[in-house]
Coordinates of C-alpha atoms in Angstrom, one line a residue:
M236 CA 8.2 -30.9 95.2
A237 CA 4.9 -31.7 93.9
T238 CA 4.5 -33.9 90.7
T239 CA 2.6 -32.8 87.6
K240 CA -0.4 -35.2 88.7
Q241 CA -0.7 -33.4 92.5
L242 CA -0.8 -29.9 90.4
F243 CA -3.6 -31.1 88.3
L244 CA -5.8 -32.0 91.1
V245 CA -5.2 -29.2 92.6
L246 CA -6.6 -27.2 89.5
L247 CA -9.4 -29.4 89.2
L248 CA -10.1 -28.4 93.1
L249 CA -10.0 -25.1 92.5
L250 CA -11.9 -24.7 89.2
A251 CA -14.5 -26.7 90.9
G252 CA -14.8 -24.1 93.8
F253 CA -14.3 -20.9 91.1
F254 CA -16.5 -22.4 88.0
P255 CA -19.7 -24.0 90.3
G256 CA -21.3 -26.0 87.5
R257 CA -18.5 -24.8 84.5
S258 CA -21.0 -22.4 83.6
Q259 CA -21.2 -19.5 86.0
A260 CA -18.6 -17.3 87.5
Q261 CA -18.3 -14.0 89.1
C262 CA -17.3 -11.5 86.6
F263 CA -14.3 -8.7 87.0
D264 CA -12.8 -7.0 84.5
N265 CA -9.3 -7.9 85.5
S266 CA -7.5 -6.6 82.3
N267 CA -4.7 -4.0 82.2
G268 CA -1.9 -3.4 79.6
N269 CA 0.4 -6.2 80.6
S270 CA -1.9 -9.0 81.9
R271 CA -4.5 -9.1 78.6
F272 CA -4.6 -11.7 76.1
R273 CA -2.9 -11.1 72.8
V274 CA -4.1 -11.7 69.1
Y275 CA -2.4 -12.6 66.3
D276 CA -3.2 -13.1 62.8
A277 CA -2.7 -17.0 62.1
S278 CA -1.2 -16.9 58.7
T279 CA 1.2 -13.4 59.1
R280 CA 1.7 -14.2 63.0
L281 CA 1.5 -10.7 63.7
E282 CA -0.2 -8.8 66.5
V283 CA -3.4 -7.3 65.7
S284 CA -5.8 -4.6 67.1
T285 CA -8.4 -4.8 64.5
L286 CA -10.1 -8.0 63.2
C287 CA -11.6 -8.5 59.8
V288 CA -14.4 -10.8 58.7
G289 CA -13.1 -14.4 57.4
Q290 CA -9.5 -14.0 58.9
T291 CA -8.6 -16.3 61.0
Y292 CA -6.5 -15.4 64.4
R293 CA -4.7 -17.0 67.1
L294 CA -5.5 -16.0 71.1
K295 CA -2.9 -16.1 73.5
D296 CA -2.8 -15.8 77.3
A297 CA -0.8 -13.2 78.5
S298 CA -1.6 -13.5 82.2
G299 CA 2.0 -14.2 83.5
R300 CA 0.8 -17.3 84.8
S301 CA 1.5 -20.8 83.8
L302 CA -1.8 -22.1 82.9
S303 CA -3.2 -25.4 81.2
P304 CA -5.0 -24.3 77.6
S305 CA -7.8 -26.6 78.9
V306 CA -8.5 -24.0 81.8
I307 CA -8.5 -21.0 79.7
Y308 CA -11.7 -20.2 78.1
Y309 CA -12.2 -17.5 75.4
V310 CA -15.9 -16.1 74.5
A311 CA -16.6 -13.7 71.6
R312 CA -20.2 -11.8 72.4
P313 CA -21.1 -8.5 71.5
A314 CA -20.5 -7.1 75.4
I315 CA -18.3 -8.8 78.5
T316 CA -19.4 -12.3 79.5
C317 CA -18.9 -15.1 81.6
S318 CA -21.0 -17.6 80.3
F319 CA -18.9 -20.7 78.5
A320 CA -19.1 -24.0 77.3
P321 CA -16.5 -26.7 77.5
T322 CA -15.8 -25.8 73.7
D323 CA -14.7 -22.5 74.4
T324 CA -10.9 -23.7 74.9
A325 CA -10.4 -23.0 71.2
T326 CA -7.4 -20.6 71.1
F327 CA -8.6 -20.0 67.1
Y328 CA -11.2 -17.3 66.4
T329 CA -12.7 -16.4 62.8
P330 CA -15.1 -13.3 62.6
T331 CA -18.1 -14.0 60.4
A332 CA -19.8 -10.5 60.3
A333 CA -18.7 -7.0 60.4
G334 CA -19.2 -4.8 63.4
S335 CA -18.2 -4.8 67.5
I336 CA -17.2 -7.8 69.2
V337 CA -16.1 -8.1 72.8
I338 CA -13.4 -11.1 73.2
T339 CA -13.4 -11.9 77.3
Q340 CA -10.7 -14.6 78.2
L341 CA -11.7 -16.3 81.7
T342 CA -9.0 -18.0 83.8
P343 CA -9.2 -19.7 87.3
N344 CA -7.6 -18.4 90.2
L345 CA -5.0 -20.3 91.9
V346 CA -6.0 -19.3 95.3
P347 CA -8.6 -21.7 96.5
A348 CA -12.1 -20.6 96.6
A349 CA -11.2 -17.1 95.3
P350 CA -13.0 -16.1 92.0
G351 CA -11.3 -16.3 88.7
F352 CA -9.9 -13.8 86.5
T353 CA -11.8 -12.2 83.7
Y354 CA -10.3 -10.1 80.5
P355 CA -12.7 -8.4 78.1
R356 CA -11.1 -6.9 74.9
P357 CA -13.3 -5.0 72.7
F358 CA -12.4 -5.3 68.9
A359 CA -13.7 -3.9 65.5
V360 CA -14.7 -6.4 62.9
K361 CA -14.1 -5.0 59.5
A362 CA -15.1 -6.4 56.2
L363 CA -12.9 -7.2 53.4
P364 CA -14.3 -5.8 50.3
R365 CA -12.2 -5.8 47.1
P366 CA -10.8 -2.1 46.7
A367 CA -12.3 -0.4 43.8
F368 CA -10.7 1.6 41.7
T369 CA -10.5 3.0 38.1
L370 CA -7.6 1.9 35.6
T371 CA -6.7 4.5 32.9
V372 CA -4.2 3.0 30.5
C373 CA -2.2 6.3 29.3
A374 CA 0.4 6.2 26.9
P375 CA 2.8 3.2 26.3
G376 CA 4.9 2.6 29.7
F377 CA 2.2 4.5 32.0
V378 CA -1.0 3.8 33.5
Q379 CA -3.4 6.0 36.1
V380 CA -4.9 4.7 39.0
T381 CA -7.8 6.3 40.6
I382 CA -9.3 4.8 44.1
D383 CA -12.6 5.1 44.4
D384 CA -12.9 2.9 47.7
R385 CA -13.5 4.4 50.9
N386 CA -13.1 1.5 53.2
Y387 CA -9.6 1.2 54.0
D388 CA -7.4 3.2 56.1
Q389 CA -4.5 2.8 53.7
Y390 CA -4.1 1.9 50.1
F391 CA -1.3 0.4 48.4
V392 CA -0.3 -0.3 44.4
Q393 CA 1.4 -3.3 42.9
L394 CA 2.3 -3.4 39.1
G395 CA 2.6 -6.8 37.9
T396 CA 4.9 -8.8 40.4
G397 CA 6.5 -5.4 41.5
A398 CA 7.0 -4.1 45.1
R399 CA 3.6 -2.6 46.5
Q400 CA 4.0 1.3 46.6
P401 CA 1.7 4.1 48.5
A402 CA -1.2 5.2 46.0
Q403 CA -0.6 7.9 44.2
A404 CA -3.0 10.4 42.1
T405 CA -0.3 10.9 39.3
P406 CA 0.3 8.5 36.4
Y407 CA 2.6 5.4 37.3
A408 CA 5.5 4.2 34.9
V409 CA 4.9 0.7 34.1
G410 CA 8.0 -1.7 33.0
S411 CA 7.7 -3.6 29.6
G412 CA 5.8 -6.8 30.0
V413 CA 3.7 -5.2 32.8
T414 CA -0.2 -5.8 32.0
T415 CA -1.8 -6.1 35.5
V416 CA -2.2 -3.8 38.6
T417 CA -3.0 -4.6 41.9
V418 CA -4.9 -2.2 44.5
I419 CA -4.5 -3.4 48.2
G420 CA -6.5 -1.8 50.9
K421 CA -5.2 -2.1 54.6
Y422 CA -6.5 -1.3 57.6
T423 CA -4.4 0.5 60.3
G424 CA -3.2 -2.3 63.0
G425 CA -5.4 -5.2 60.9
C426 CA -5.9 -6.9 57.9
E427 CA -5.9 -6.3 54.2
A428 CA -7.5 -7.2 50.7
A429 CA -6.5 -6.6 46.8
S430 CA -8.3 -6.7 43.6
T431 CA -6.2 -7.1 40.2
R432 CA -7.1 -5.7 36.9
S433 CA -5.5 -6.7 33.3
F434 CA -4.9 -3.9 30.9
T435 CA -3.5 -3.9 27.0
P436 CA -0.8 -1.1 26.7
K437 CA -1.6 1.4 23.9
P438 CA -0.1 1.5 20.7
A439 CA 2.6 4.5 20.2
A440 CA 1.3 8.0 19.9
V441 CA 1.2 8.9 15.9
R442 CA 1.4 12.8 15.3
P443 CA -2.1 14.3 14.3
L444 CA -2.8 16.0 11.1
I445 CA -5.1 18.6 10.1
R446 CA -5.2 18.2 6.0
Q447 CA -7.5 20.9 5.3
L448 CA -9.0 24.0 6.4
D449 CA -11.8 25.4 4.3
A450 CA -13.1 28.9 5.0
Q451 CA -17.0 28.6 3.9
D452 CA -19.5 31.3 3.9
G453 CA -18.5 32.4 7.3
R454 CA -17.4 28.8 8.4
F455 CA -14.3 27.3 9.1
V456 CA -14.5 23.2 7.7
F457 CA -11.3 21.3 9.1
Q458 CA -10.7 17.9 7.6
F459 CA -8.4 15.7 9.6
G460 CA -6.1 12.6 9.2
P461 CA -6.9 9.2 10.6
L462 CA -7.3 9.7 14.6
Q463 CA -6.3 6.8 17.0
A464 CA -9.4 5.5 18.6
D465 CA -7.0 4.9 22.0
Y466 CA -6.2 9.0 22.6
Q467 CA -7.9 12.2 23.0
Y468 CA -7.8 15.3 20.8
Q469 CA -8.4 19.0 20.8
L470 CA -8.8 21.3 18.2
Q471 CA -6.5 24.6 19.5
Q472 CA -6.4 27.9 18.2
A473 CA -3.1 30.1 18.7
D474 CA -3.6 32.8 21.4
A475 CA -0.9 34.5 22.6
A476 CA -2.9 35.5 26.2
T477 CA -3.5 32.1 26.7
P478 CA -0.7 30.0 28.6
G479 CA 1.4 27.8 26.3
G480 CA -0.2 29.9 23.3
F481 CA -3.0 28.1 22.3
R482 CA -6.7 27.5 23.8
T483 CA -9.0 24.9 23.1
V484 CA -11.4 25.5 21.0
A485 CA -13.3 21.9 20.5
P486 CA -12.8 18.6 21.8
I487 CA -12.3 15.9 18.6
T488 CA -13.3 12.5 19.0
A489 CA -11.4 10.0 17.5
G490 CA -14.4 8.7 14.9
Q491 CA -14.5 12.4 13.7
T492 CA -13.2 13.5 10.2
S493 CA -14.1 16.9 10.0
Y494 CA -15.2 19.7 12.4
T495 CA -17.1 23.0 11.5
L496 CA -16.5 26.2 13.4
A497 CA -19.2 28.5 13.0
P498 CA -19.2 31.4 13.0
A499 CA -15.6 31.7 12.0
P500 CA -13.0 34.3 13.4
A501 CA -11.6 36.6 11.1
A502 CA -8.3 34.8 10.5
G503 CA -6.4 32.2 12.9
C504 CA -3.8 29.7 13.0
Y505 CA -4.8 25.8 14.4
R506 CA -3.4 22.6 15.7
L507 CA -5.0 19.5 17.0
L508 CA -3.5 18.3 20.5
L509 CA -3.4 14.3 21.0
T510 CA -3.5 13.8 24.5
D511 CA -3.8 10.5 26.7
A512 CA -6.7 10.1 29.2
C513 CA -4.8 10.5 32.3
Q514 CA -4.5 13.6 34.6
P515 CA -1.7 15.2 33.8
S516 CA -1.5 13.8 30.2
I517 CA 1.8 11.8 29.4
S518 CA 1.3 12.2 25.7
N519 CA 0.8 15.7 24.2
L520 CA 1.6 15.6 20.8
P521 CA 0.7 18.4 18.5
S522 CA 0.0 18.7 14.8
G523 CA 1.7 21.1 12.8
E524 CA -0.2 24.7 12.7
L525 CA -2.4 25.2 9.8
C526 CA -3.7 28.7 9.4
S527 CA -6.6 30.0 7.5
V528 CA -6.4 32.1 4.5
Q529 CA -8.9 35.4 3.0
L530 CA -9.5 35.8 0.0
T531 CA -10.8 38.9 -1.5
G532 CA -11.4 40.6 -5.1
T533 CA -12.7 43.5 -6.7
S534 CA -13.1 44.2 -10.5
N535 CA -12.3 47.4 -12.8
D536 CA -12.0 47.6 -16.5
G537 CA -13.0 44.1 -17.3
R538 CA -9.9 42.9 -15.2
N539 CA -10.4 41.0 -11.6
L540 CA -7.6 42.2 -9.0
L541 CA -7.4 39.1 -6.4
S542 CA -5.3 39.6 -2.9
W543 CA -4.5 37.5 0.0
T544 CA -2.0 37.9 3.1
P545 CA 1.1 35.9 2.2
R546 CA 2.5 33.4 5.3
A547 CA 6.0 32.1 5.1
G548 CA 6.1 28.4 4.3
Y549 CA 3.2 28.7 2.4
R550 CA 2.7 27.9 -1.4
Y551 CA -0.1 29.5 -2.9
V552 CA -2.5 28.4 -6.0
L553 CA -5.2 30.3 -7.6
R554 CA -8.0 28.7 -9.4
R555 CA -11.1 30.1 -11.7
E556 CA -13.8 28.1 -11.9
G557 CA -11.9 25.1 -10.9
I558 CA -9.1 25.9 -13.4
I559 CA -5.6 26.8 -12.4
L560 CA -4.5 30.2 -13.3
P561 CA -0.8 31.0 -13.9
P562 CA 1.4 31.3 -10.9
G563 CA 1.4 35.0 -9.3
S564 CA 1.7 36.7 -6.1
S565 CA -0.8 39.0 -4.2
P566 CA -2.3 41.2 -5.5
Y567 CA -3.2 39.0 -8.6
L568 CA -4.5 40.6 -11.7
D569 CA -6.7 38.3 -13.7
S570 CA -7.6 39.6 -17.0
V571 CA -7.3 36.8 -19.7
G572 CA -10.7 34.9 -20.8
I573 CA -13.2 36.7 -18.6
T574 CA -16.1 38.6 -19.9
C575 CA -17.9 41.7 -18.6
G576 CA -20.9 40.8 -16.1
V577 CA -19.9 37.6 -15.5
S578 CA -19.2 36.4 -12.0
Y579 CA -16.3 34.1 -11.6
R580 CA -15.7 32.1 -8.4
Y581 CA -12.0 31.9 -7.1
R582 CA -10.4 29.5 -4.9
L583 CA -7.4 30.4 -3.0
E584 CA -5.2 27.1 -2.2
A585 CA -2.2 27.9 0.5
T586 CA -0.3 24.4 1.1
T587 CA 2.3 24.1 3.8
G588 CA 4.5 20.9 4.4
T589 CA 4.9 18.1 1.9
G590 CA 4.2 14.4 1.1
A591 CA 1.9 13.0 3.9
T592 CA 2.3 15.6 6.2
A593 CA 1.1 18.4 3.8
A594 CA -1.8 20.6 4.6
V595 CA -3.9 23.0 2.4
S596 CA -6.1 26.2 3.6
T597 CA -8.6 27.3 1.2
S598 CA -11.0 30.3 0.5
E599 CA -13.5 31.6 -2.0
V600 CA -14.4 34.5 -3.3
S601 CA -16.8 35.4 -6.4
V602 CA -16.0 38.8 -8.7
L603 CA -18.6 40.4 -11.0
T604 CA -16.7 41.1 -13.7
S605 CA -16.9 45.2 -14.7
A606 CA -17.3 46.3 -18.1
L607 CA -14.2 47.0 -20.4
R608 CA -13.5 50.5 -21.5
T609 CA -13.0 49.2 -24.7
Q610 CA -14.1 45.9 -26.5
P611 CA -11.9 43.4 -28.2
V612 CA -12.6 43.6 -32.0
P613 CA -13.1 39.9 -33.1
R614 CA -11.5 38.1 -36.0
L615 CA -13.9 35.9 -38.5
F616 CA -13.0 32.9 -40.7
A617 CA -15.6 31.3 -43.1
T618 CA -15.7 28.2 -45.0
F619 CA -18.4 25.8 -46.5
T620 CA -19.4 22.4 -45.1
A621 CA -19.9 19.3 -47.1
R622 CA -23.8 20.5 -47.4
N623 CA -23.0 23.7 -49.0
Q624 CA -23.4 25.4 -45.5
V625 CA -21.3 28.4 -44.7
E626 CA -19.6 27.7 -41.0
L627 CA -18.2 30.8 -39.0
T628 CA -15.8 30.9 -36.6
A629 CA -15.2 34.0 -34.6
T630 CA -12.2 34.5 -32.2
V631 CA -12.2 37.0 -29.4
P632 CA -8.6 37.9 -28.3
G633 CA -8.4 37.0 -24.7
L634 CA -12.2 36.0 -24.3
P635 CA -12.5 32.1 -25.5
T636 CA -15.9 32.4 -23.9
G637 CA -18.3 34.7 -22.5
G638 CA -20.3 37.3 -24.1
Q639 CA -22.5 37.4 -27.2
L640 CA -21.3 37.3 -31.2
L641 CA -23.4 39.2 -34.0
Y642 CA -23.1 37.6 -36.9
R643 CA -23.7 39.5 -39.9
R644 CA -24.1 38.4 -43.7
D645 CA -23.6 40.9 -46.5
N646 CA -23.7 43.7 -43.7
T647 CA -27.5 43.8 -43.4
L648 CA -28.8 40.1 -42.8
T649 CA -28.4 39.0 -39.1
V650 CA -27.4 35.3 -39.1
A651 CA -27.0 34.6 -35.4
T652 CA -26.7 36.4 -31.9
T653 CA -25.3 33.6 -29.7
P654 CA -22.2 33.3 -27.2
S655 CA -21.2 30.6 -29.5
R656 CA -17.8 30.9 -31.4
T657 CA -19.1 28.7 -34.2
V658 CA -22.0 29.0 -36.5
R659 CA -23.3 27.6 -39.6
D660 CA -25.6 29.7 -42.1
S661 CA -28.1 27.4 -43.5
T662 CA -30.0 30.2 -45.4
V663 CA -27.6 30.8 -48.5
T664 CA -29.9 29.7 -51.1
S665 CA -28.1 31.3 -54.4
L666 CA -24.4 29.9 -54.9
I667 CA -23.9 32.4 -57.9
E668 CA -22.9 35.6 -56.4
P669 CA -20.6 35.7 -53.6
V670 CA -21.1 36.0 -49.8
C671 CA -19.2 37.8 -47.2
Y672 CA -19.7 37.9 -43.3
T673 CA -18.9 40.1 -40.4
V674 CA -19.2 39.7 -36.6
Q675 CA -19.0 41.8 -33.5
F676 CA -18.4 41.2 -29.9
L677 CA -21.3 42.3 -27.3
D678 CA -20.2 42.1 -23.8
A679 CA -22.9 41.2 -21.1
C680 CA -22.9 44.9 -19.9
G681 CA -24.2 45.8 -23.5
N682 CA -20.9 47.0 -25.2
S683 CA -20.5 46.6 -28.8
S684 CA -17.0 46.1 -30.3
A685 CA -16.0 47.3 -33.8
A686 CA -17.2 44.7 -36.7
S687 CA -14.5 42.3 -37.5
A688 CA -12.9 42.5 -41.1
G689 CA -15.0 40.8 -43.6
F690 CA -14.6 37.2 -44.7
C691 CA -15.8 36.0 -48.2
P692 CA -15.6 32.4 -48.9
V693 CA -15.1 31.2 -52.5
V694 CA -18.1 30.5 -54.4
L695 CA -17.4 28.3 -57.2
R696 CA -19.4 27.4 -60.7
A697 CA -18.9 24.7 -62.9
A698 CA -20.4 23.4 -65.7
A699 CA -19.8 20.6 -69.0
A700 CA -17.2 22.3 -71.3
D701 CA -19.1 20.1 -74.1
A702 CA -22.4 18.1 -75.1
E703 CA -21.1 15.0 -73.6
G704 CA -18.9 16.5 -70.4
T705 CA -15.6 15.1 -71.5
Q706 CA -14.4 18.7 -69.8
A707 CA -15.5 20.7 -67.3
Q708 CA -15.0 24.3 -67.0
L709 CA -14.5 26.1 -63.4
S710 CA -14.6 29.6 -62.7
W711 CA -14.9 31.0 -58.9
S712 CA -15.2 34.3 -56.9
A713 CA -11.9 35.5 -55.1
L714 CA -11.5 34.8 -51.6
R715 CA -11.7 38.0 -49.3
S716 CA -10.3 37.7 -45.8
P717 CA -8.3 39.4 -43.2
A718 CA -5.2 37.6 -45.2
P719 CA -3.2 39.6 -47.6
A720 CA -4.8 39.1 -51.1
S721 CA -1.3 38.8 -52.6
S722 CA -0.8 35.7 -50.4
V723 CA -4.1 33.8 -51.6
R724 CA -3.5 30.8 -53.5
Y725 CA -6.2 28.2 -54.8
L726 CA -6.2 24.3 -55.4
V727 CA -8.6 22.8 -57.4
Q728 CA -9.8 19.3 -56.1
V729 CA -12.1 16.5 -57.2
Q730 CA -14.5 14.1 -55.1
Q731 CA -13.3 10.3 -55.9
A732 CA -15.3 7.2 -55.5
D733 CA -14.8 7.0 -51.9
N734 CA -15.7 10.2 -51.2
S735 CA -12.3 11.6 -50.7
W736 CA -10.8 14.5 -52.3
R737 CA -7.8 15.0 -54.7
D738 CA -6.0 17.7 -56.1
I739 CA -6.3 18.1 -59.6
S740 CA -4.3 21.2 -60.2
G741 CA -1.4 23.2 -58.8
S742 CA -1.2 26.5 -56.6
L743 CA -3.4 28.7 -58.8
T744 CA -3.8 32.4 -58.7
A745 CA -6.4 32.8 -61.7
P746 CA -9.9 32.1 -60.5
E747 CA -10.7 29.4 -63.6
F748 CA -9.9 26.3 -64.4
L749 CA -10.1 23.8 -67.5
D750 CA -10.5 20.1 -66.2
L751 CA -9.3 18.2 -69.4
Q752 CA -9.6 14.7 -67.7
P753 CA -12.4 14.1 -65.3
P754 CA -13.1 10.8 -63.9
T755 CA -14.8 8.4 -66.6
D756 CA -16.4 6.3 -63.7
R757 CA -18.3 9.2 -62.3
Q758 CA -22.0 10.6 -63.8
V759 CA -21.9 13.7 -61.5
L760 CA -18.8 15.5 -61.1
R761 CA -18.1 17.0 -57.8
Y762 CA -15.4 20.1 -57.4
R763 CA -14.2 22.3 -54.6
I764 CA -11.4 25.1 -54.2
A765 CA -9.0 25.0 -51.4
A766 CA -8.3 28.5 -50.7
S767 CA -5.5 29.4 -48.5
G768 CA -4.1 32.9 -47.3
A769 CA -1.4 33.6 -45.1
G770 CA -2.0 33.4 -41.1
Q771 CA -5.4 31.4 -41.6
P772 CA -6.4 27.9 -42.3
V773 CA -7.6 26.7 -45.5
S774 CA -11.0 27.9 -46.5
Y775 CA -13.2 25.6 -48.7
S776 CA -15.6 26.7 -51.3
N777 CA -19.2 25.3 -52.2
I778 CA -19.2 22.0 -53.6
A779 CA -20.1 22.5 -57.5
T780 CA -21.4 19.9 -59.5
V781 CA -21.2 18.5 -63.3
A782 CA -23.9 16.2 -64.2
R783 CA -23.4 14.2 -67.5
Q784 CA -25.9 12.5 -69.5
F785 CA -26.3 9.1 -68.5
R786 CA -26.5 6.3 -71.6
V787 CA -27.7 2.8 -72.0
F788 CA -27.0 0.4 -75.2
L789 CA -28.5 -2.9 -76.2
P790 CA -28.6 -4.7 -79.9
T791 CA -31.6 -5.7 -81.6
A792 CA -30.3 -9.4 -81.8
F793 CA -27.5 -12.0 -81.2
S794 CA -26.6 -15.4 -82.2
P795 CA -25.3 -17.8 -79.5
N796 CA -24.1 -20.5 -81.8
G797 CA -20.5 -20.7 -80.4
D798 CA -18.7 -18.7 -83.3
R799 CA -17.7 -16.0 -80.8
L800 CA -19.5 -13.6 -82.6
N801 CA -22.4 -11.9 -80.7
D802 CA -22.6 -15.1 -78.8
V803 CA -24.0 -13.4 -75.5
L804 CA -26.4 -10.3 -74.9
E805 CA -24.9 -7.9 -72.8
V806 CA -25.7 -4.2 -71.2
K807 CA -23.5 -1.7 -72.7
G808 CA -23.5 2.3 -71.7
R809 CA -21.9 5.1 -69.8
F810 CA -22.3 5.4 -66.0
L811 CA -23.7 2.1 -65.4
T812 CA -23.7 1.0 -61.7
T813 CA -26.7 -0.5 -60.2
F814 CA -29.3 -1.2 -62.5
R815 CA -32.1 -4.2 -63.3
F816 CA -32.2 -5.8 -66.9
T817 CA -34.8 -8.5 -67.3
V818 CA -35.6 -10.7 -70.5
V819 CA -39.1 -12.6 -70.9
D820 CA -40.1 -14.8 -73.6
R821 CA -43.5 -14.6 -75.9
N822 CA -45.2 -16.1 -73.0
G823 CA -44.2 -13.6 -70.5
Q824 CA -42.2 -15.8 -68.4
E825 CA -38.9 -14.3 -67.2
V826 CA -36.2 -16.1 -68.7
F827 CA -33.1 -13.9 -67.6
R828 CA -32.2 -11.1 -65.0
G829 CA -29.0 -9.1 -64.6
T830 CA -27.9 -6.4 -62.0
D831 CA -24.5 -5.4 -63.1
R832 CA -22.6 -5.2 -66.4
T833 CA -20.4 -8.5 -65.5
Q834 CA -24.0 -10.3 -66.0
T835 CA -24.7 -12.0 -69.7
W836 CA -27.2 -14.1 -71.4
D837 CA -26.1 -16.9 -73.6
G838 CA -30.0 -17.5 -74.7
R839 CA -30.1 -20.7 -72.8
I840 CA -33.3 -21.0 -70.8
S841 CA -32.1 -23.4 -67.7
S842 CA -30.0 -25.8 -69.4
A843 CA -31.7 -25.9 -72.7
P844 CA -30.4 -24.8 -75.8
P845 CA -31.4 -21.2 -77.3
V846 CA -34.6 -20.8 -79.0
P847 CA -34.8 -18.5 -82.0
G848 CA -37.3 -15.9 -81.9
P849 CA -37.9 -12.7 -80.4
Y850 CA -37.9 -11.6 -76.6
V851 CA -38.8 -8.5 -74.4
W852 CA -36.4 -6.5 -72.4
R853 CA -36.6 -4.1 -69.7
F854 CA -34.0 -1.8 -68.3
E855 CA -34.4 0.1 -64.7
A856 CA -31.7 2.1 -62.9
T857 CA -31.4 5.3 -60.9
D858 CA -28.5 7.5 -61.9
E859 CA -26.4 9.4 -59.8
T860 CA -28.5 12.6 -60.0
G861 CA -31.6 10.5 -58.5
Q862 CA -33.4 10.4 -61.8
R863 CA -35.1 6.9 -62.2
V864 CA -34.5 5.7 -65.8
V865 CA -36.7 3.0 -67.6
Q866 CA -36.1 1.4 -70.8
H867 CA -37.4 -1.4 -72.5
G868 CA -37.3 -3.1 -76.4
T869 CA -37.0 -6.5 -78.0
I870 CA -34.2 -8.9 -78.7
T871 CA -34.1 -11.6 -81.1
I872 CA -32.1 -14.6 -81.0
V873 CA -31.0 -15.8 -84.4
R874 CA -29.1 -18.9 -85.8

C-alpha cells in the first residue's frame, strides 16, 4: 500500500503532465448534475444557486474524487476559462459587481498524461440594495407597508423584533411598544437585504364635530371643532342611494376650521368622517349628523309669519335683529314691536346635542312688514323740565320703535315729526295760559292713527303776597290728561339752597296755595307743582319765581372805643350772599375790605389805633336775579 508521500509524488507527476507550465490545459466541460462543485453561503452554510454582490461564498468540490485542495483551482470569469494562477486554489469567493459570471473548477486527471477535468457553472450575480418601501402609520396599533421595490423575488416584513412574515397589502397589527418596521428582500435560491424604519404611534382618534352649519345667501358655511393633524377627514352628505348611506362632498384638511359649500343644496344632513391614511382605513369615526334648516317668512296685516320644518331632537331659537323672540313653534307669528314698511332680519338657530358636543344649524331671512289695517293710537305724557321746556313722551302699543310720530300743540302747531318717542318743546314762551298737546302715529306706508288724548301739563303762576315778599301767592291751571280728573292731586314744592325740592303742602285738589313761610335765606323763591293722576307718572309744572327786594344797611358812624357799643363796622341787610365792601381814608388808601357778613372793621389800620374822622365806603354785589347792585357813602369814626 502506497504511503502518503508516494501518493503526493504521483500527483505531482500527473499534474506536470496535465498542466504543462501550470498555466494551460485542454478545456472540456465535464460537469454534470452529480460531479459539479457546490456553492455555499459562508454565513448561513446553505447552498445557493444565485450570488449577490458583497456576499462571501465557499466553493466545495463534488467530483467524488479524493483530491487535495491544493490541486483544485477555481477561476471566476465572464466565460469558461482554463487559465489559472497559483493563487486560484482559494475556496472562498466574494462577487464585487452585479452581472453574469462563470466559475470554472479545474481538477487533475489521476490517469497519467490524460487531460484534467473542467467543471464550469454560470451564475447570476445580484446587487443587494436596501428594499424601498413606504411606511404609513394608521390608527394606534396599525401600520401599512407599501413595497415600492422591484429588485427581489420575495419580500418579508418584520414588526419590531417579531418573526418575519410575507408582505401583504393590508395594514399590519403591531403590538404595544413596537416602533420599527423592517422589510426584507430575498432572491430565490440566493441572498437577501433588509431596510428598517422607525415610527411614532398615532394618538387615539377623537370623534370630530361639526359645530355650526350656516345657510347664507345660497351657500352652506360649516364650522368645525379642532381636527387632529394625524388623521384625514371627509365632509359627507346623507344619501340613501350611496352604499353606506353617505357620499363624500369634499376632503377636509386638519388645518381647516371652516368650509363653504356653494351652491348649497336645498336641504341636507351632514357629518364629518375621520379616517386614517391606510387603505382600507382602520379608523372610521364619524361626527354626529347636523342637518341644515331653512327659514321662510311672509307678512300680512303688520304681522310677520316665519316657518321652518322641525326635526326630532332639535331645539329652536328665533331671533329678530339679534334679539331672541319668545319661544314658539313653526309657523311662528311675530306681531309685537314691528313697524309697517320696515324690513326685519330673522335668524333661526337649531341646536342638537348638549355641552361640548352641541351643534347649531342656522338660517336667515328678511321680511318686509306689511301695513296694519288699523293703526295703534299712541298715548301721550307731558311734563315741564328744569328749563321750563315741555318734555313729551309718546307710547305706541306694541311698537317701542319704528314709524313716525306727529306731535302737535293746541291742535294746530306742529312741534315735531320724528320716530323718537321723546321730544322737547322749547318754543313755549308764555307761561300764563295752559298749553295742550296731542300725538299721532304714522307708519312707513303712510297710514295715520287717530290723535291721542290731549295732555295739558300744569302752568303755575306765582307772586309776592305783600311788598316785602314775606308771603307768596300761587295759582295754577288744572292738569288735563288721560287720567280721570277726579284722581288728580297736586303738591306744592319749593327749591332749597342745594337745588333740591321740598314739599310745602299736603295733597291738594284746589288750584291755589298761599305760602305763609317762604325761605328767609333766598332772595328768589322758586316753586313748582307735582301733579299726579291714576295710572301715570308725576307731571311737573313750570318753575315759577318770586323775586324779593335786595336790601343793604350801613351806619353813618361807629365808635371803636371798647365800650361794646358800636365798636365795629358791619354790613347788614337782606339776602346778602357774596359781595365786596371796601373802606378808604381821606388819602384814597384802602383800609378795609370784606366779602361776607362775618367780616367786620374795628377801625384799626394794620395794628395802629383807630383814627377818628370820615371815611368813604363802597358796596358791590350781584343779587340772585342777576342784577348788579352798587352803593357808596361815608362813615365817621368817633371817640
